[in-house]
């Protein structure tokens, strides 16, 4: 037995859900792949998918696979179990940056915070500079937390756009271990997107 598809209002049809905070890779994917839609942030992948099922958004964009670490979990499993139809997918280059509060120096950084998938993509870089990886719910959420704390020993691993959104300084560009680092995003919809 399958649930009936929710009725999607005109307002919901113009909204694309994603997991994370503004400035996250999924946020960037929404802006680039669905520029006509309003990006809508959710704390978890399950909440984003649930919002689509409830008719609160017209589609969701979810990362399911990365060229460096493989499956992005729990996102890939949630997509498979959602019962929703995959409308399209796109591989996008992922460039990670190490960012910290303005005035921080690389030599002072002790921890780097980010989503586990992003941390897995720059293991060698972080080990090479002697920085401890700290898991957070999201790349941009980590950038926001680092900015709010103002602690010069804390950094975030996130997309460049997150540094702009949260007014952080970039300490190093392109810190991903694989120069061809890419993530596959899938677009899910309960109606034609």
Tab-separated table of C-alpha atoms in Angstrom:
chain	number	residue	atom	x	y	z
A	1	UNK	CA	0.000	0.000	0.000
A	2	UNK	CA	1.396	3.386	-0.954
A	3	UNK	CA	0.475	6.766	0.416
A	4	UNK	CA	-1.449	9.038	-1.916
A	5	UNK	CA	0.665	11.902	-3.213
A	6	UNK	CA	-0.060	15.128	-1.353
A	7	UNK	CA	-1.630	17.996	-3.175
A	8	UNK	CA	1.150	20.473	-3.876
A	9	UNK	CA	0.085	24.107	-3.725
A	10	UNK	CA	1.435	26.686	-6.184
A	11	UNK	CA	3.524	28.119	-3.335
A	12	UNK	CA	5.040	24.720	-2.477
A	13	UNK	CA	5.707	24.001	-6.166
A	14	UNK	CA	8.110	26.976	-6.245
A	15	UNK	CA	10.112	25.737	-3.248
A	16	UNK	CA	13.051	23.298	-3.329
A	17	UNK	CA	13.980	21.666	-0.027
A	18	UNK	CA	17.516	20.736	0.976
A	19	UNK	CA	19.388	19.592	4.090
A	20	UNK	CA	21.646	22.123	5.712
A	21	UNK	CA	22.032	25.819	6.334
A	22	UNK	CA	22.329	28.609	3.749
A	23	UNK	CA	25.761	28.318	2.155
A	24	UNK	CA	25.840	24.482	2.210
A	25	UNK	CA	26.655	22.469	-0.918
A	26	UNK	CA	22.994	21.459	-1.187
A	27	UNK	CA	22.022	25.140	-0.964
A	28	UNK	CA	24.455	25.912	-3.807
A	29	UNK	CA	22.993	23.036	-5.834
A	30	UNK	CA	19.477	24.443	-5.344
A	31	UNK	CA	20.564	27.904	-6.492
A	32	UNK	CA	22.449	26.578	-9.513
A	33	UNK	CA	20.144	23.748	-10.622
A	34	UNK	CA	16.753	25.239	-9.631
A	35	UNK	CA	17.265	29.051	-9.828
A	36	UNK	CA	13.535	29.628	-10.260
A	37	UNK	CA	12.754	27.933	-6.922
A	38	UNK	CA	13.081	29.313	-3.408
A	39	UNK	CA	15.613	27.147	-1.493
A	40	UNK	CA	14.160	25.907	1.810
A	41	UNK	CA	16.536	24.635	4.525
A	42	UNK	CA	15.885	21.611	6.750
A	43	UNK	CA	18.119	20.342	9.557
A	44	UNK	CA	18.057	16.711	8.410
A	45	UNK	CA	17.642	14.736	5.203
A	46	UNK	CA	14.610	13.017	6.744
A	47	UNK	CA	12.949	16.377	7.455
A	48	UNK	CA	13.545	17.553	3.868
A	49	UNK	CA	12.047	14.350	2.419
A	50	UNK	CA	9.177	14.521	4.935
A	51	UNK	CA	8.399	18.086	3.830
A	52	UNK	CA	8.111	16.889	0.230
A	53	UNK	CA	5.806	14.042	1.250
A	54	UNK	CA	3.678	16.516	3.229
A	55	UNK	CA	3.396	18.877	0.266
A	56	UNK	CA	5.332	21.706	1.960
A	57	UNK	CA	7.862	21.903	-0.899
A	58	UNK	CA	7.555	20.962	-4.560
A	59	UNK	CA	10.861	19.069	-4.724
A	60	UNK	CA	13.982	18.225	-2.715
A	61	UNK	CA	17.603	18.029	-3.798
A	62	UNK	CA	19.602	15.408	-1.890
A	63	UNK	CA	23.298	14.372	-2.172
A	64	UNK	CA	23.559	10.582	-2.448
A	65	UNK	CA	27.055	9.766	-3.709
A	66	UNK	CA	30.538	11.309	-3.643
A	67	UNK	CA	33.461	10.381	-5.883
A	68	UNK	CA	35.868	10.299	-2.921
A	69	UNK	CA	33.884	8.643	-0.108
A	70	UNK	CA	31.141	6.750	-1.967
A	71	UNK	CA	27.573	6.787	-0.641
A	72	UNK	CA	26.498	9.833	1.345
A	73	UNK	CA	24.681	8.432	4.346
A	74	UNK	CA	22.075	8.545	5.698
A	75	UNK	CA	20.879	10.454	2.621
A	76	UNK	CA	21.261	7.624	0.074
A	77	UNK	CA	19.343	5.135	2.205
A	78	UNK	CA	16.582	7.639	2.975
A	79	UNK	CA	16.163	8.372	-0.746
A	80	UNK	CA	15.967	4.638	-1.544
A	81	UNK	CA	13.388	4.074	1.196
A	82	UNK	CA	11.322	7.201	0.481
A	83	UNK	CA	9.139	5.691	-2.220
A	84	UNK	CA	9.524	8.947	-4.177
A	85	UNK	CA	10.467	9.128	-7.824
A	86	UNK	CA	13.874	10.450	-8.807
A	87	UNK	CA	13.182	13.121	-11.423
A	88	UNK	CA	16.806	13.834	-12.341
A	89	UNK	CA	20.346	13.811	-11.033
A	90	UNK	CA	23.503	15.853	-11.515
A	91	UNK	CA	27.164	15.422	-10.593
A	92	UNK	CA	28.616	18.653	-9.207
A	93	UNK	CA	32.249	19.516	-8.411
A	94	UNK	CA	32.884	19.891	-4.690
A	95	UNK	CA	35.614	22.294	-3.623
A	96	UNK	CA	36.216	22.466	0.104
A	97	UNK	CA	37.702	25.429	1.934
A	98	UNK	CA	39.065	25.793	5.457
A	99	UNK	CA	37.560	28.935	7.003
A	100	UNK	CA	37.774	30.659	10.386
A	101	UNK	CA	36.886	33.955	12.070
A	102	UNK	CA	38.574	37.017	10.604
A	103	UNK	CA	42.040	37.439	12.070
A	104	UNK	CA	42.581	33.714	12.697
A	105	UNK	CA	45.831	32.172	11.448
A	106	UNK	CA	46.293	28.630	10.164
A	107	UNK	CA	48.918	27.994	12.856
A	108	UNK	CA	46.316	28.707	15.584
A	109	UNK	CA	43.644	26.282	14.315
A	110	UNK	CA	43.124	23.208	16.501
A	111	UNK	CA	39.765	21.851	15.227
A	112	UNK	CA	37.914	21.788	11.903
A	113	UNK	CA	34.144	21.263	12.010
A	114	UNK	CA	31.944	19.958	9.214
A	115	UNK	CA	29.499	17.320	8.030
A	116	UNK	CA	31.074	13.825	8.248
A	117	UNK	CA	30.925	13.449	4.440
A	118	UNK	CA	32.942	16.657	3.935
A	119	UNK	CA	35.468	15.688	6.620
A	120	UNK	CA	35.922	12.343	4.848
A	121	UNK	CA	36.889	14.217	1.687
A	122	UNK	CA	39.828	16.084	3.295
A	123	UNK	CA	41.279	13.565	5.776
A	124	UNK	CA	44.829	13.856	4.425
A	125	UNK	CA	44.800	17.648	4.413
A	126	UNK	CA	43.586	17.903	8.021
A	127	UNK	CA	46.063	15.259	9.212
A	128	UNK	CA	48.847	17.069	7.383
A	129	UNK	CA	48.263	20.304	9.303
A	130	UNK	CA	47.594	18.532	12.625
A	131	UNK	CA	43.974	19.648	12.986
A	132	UNK	CA	41.333	17.489	14.705
A	133	UNK	CA	38.135	16.816	12.716
A	134	UNK	CA	34.887	17.513	14.606
A	135	UNK	CA	31.587	16.278	13.141
A	136	UNK	CA	28.703	18.723	12.715
A	137	UNK	CA	25.244	18.370	11.153
A	138	UNK	CA	26.153	20.382	8.068
A	139	UNK	CA	29.021	22.168	6.300
A	140	UNK	CA	27.416	25.618	6.375
A	141	UNK	CA	25.983	24.983	9.835
A	142	UNK	CA	29.540	24.369	11.025
A	143	UNK	CA	30.627	27.641	9.393
A	144	UNK	CA	27.785	29.471	11.134
A	145	UNK	CA	28.724	27.941	14.507
A	146	UNK	CA	32.410	28.838	14.051
A	147	UNK	CA	31.475	32.418	13.138
A	148	UNK	CA	29.151	32.775	16.132
A	149	UNK	CA	31.737	31.358	18.565
A	150	UNK	CA	34.494	33.701	17.379
A	151	UNK	CA	37.109	31.244	18.704
A	152	UNK	CA	40.332	31.688	16.721
A	153	UNK	CA	41.272	28.021	17.263
A	154	UNK	CA	38.118	26.701	15.532
A	155	UNK	CA	37.682	26.413	11.780
A	156	UNK	CA	35.038	24.988	9.452
A	157	UNK	CA	35.325	22.907	6.293
A	158	UNK	CA	32.686	24.249	3.934
A	159	UNK	CA	32.003	25.725	0.492
A	160	UNK	CA	33.294	29.201	-0.355
A	161	UNK	CA	29.749	30.576	-0.310
A	162	UNK	CA	29.498	29.721	3.411
A	163	UNK	CA	32.456	32.011	4.133
A	164	UNK	CA	30.590	34.831	2.394
A	165	UNK	CA	27.309	34.126	4.202
A	166	UNK	CA	28.916	33.935	7.677
A	167	UNK	CA	31.715	36.483	7.121
A	168	UNK	CA	34.615	34.093	7.673
A	169	UNK	CA	38.143	34.254	6.261
A	170	UNK	CA	39.382	31.538	3.948
A	171	UNK	CA	42.600	30.030	5.339
A	172	UNK	CA	43.038	27.458	2.525
A	173	UNK	CA	41.209	26.790	-0.761
A	174	UNK	CA	40.718	23.388	-2.416
A	175	UNK	CA	41.551	21.237	0.607
A	176	UNK	CA	39.769	18.143	-0.746
A	177	UNK	CA	42.101	15.145	-1.047
A	178	UNK	CA	40.853	14.304	-4.561
A	179	UNK	CA	41.190	17.041	-7.196
A	180	UNK	CA	38.222	15.536	-9.090
A	181	UNK	CA	35.965	15.529	-6.017
A	182	UNK	CA	32.289	15.441	-7.122
A	183	UNK	CA	28.918	14.725	-5.540
A	184	UNK	CA	25.796	13.362	-7.222
A	185	UNK	CA	22.595	15.130	-6.221
A	186	UNK	CA	19.172	13.660	-6.964
A	187	UNK	CA	16.003	15.659	-7.428
A	188	UNK	CA	12.919	14.093	-5.898
A	189	UNK	CA	9.408	15.317	-6.545
A	190	UNK	CA	5.876	14.224	-5.825
A	191	UNK	CA	4.732	16.003	-9.012
A	192	UNK	CA	6.405	17.161	-12.221
A	193	UNK	CA	9.259	19.424	-11.152
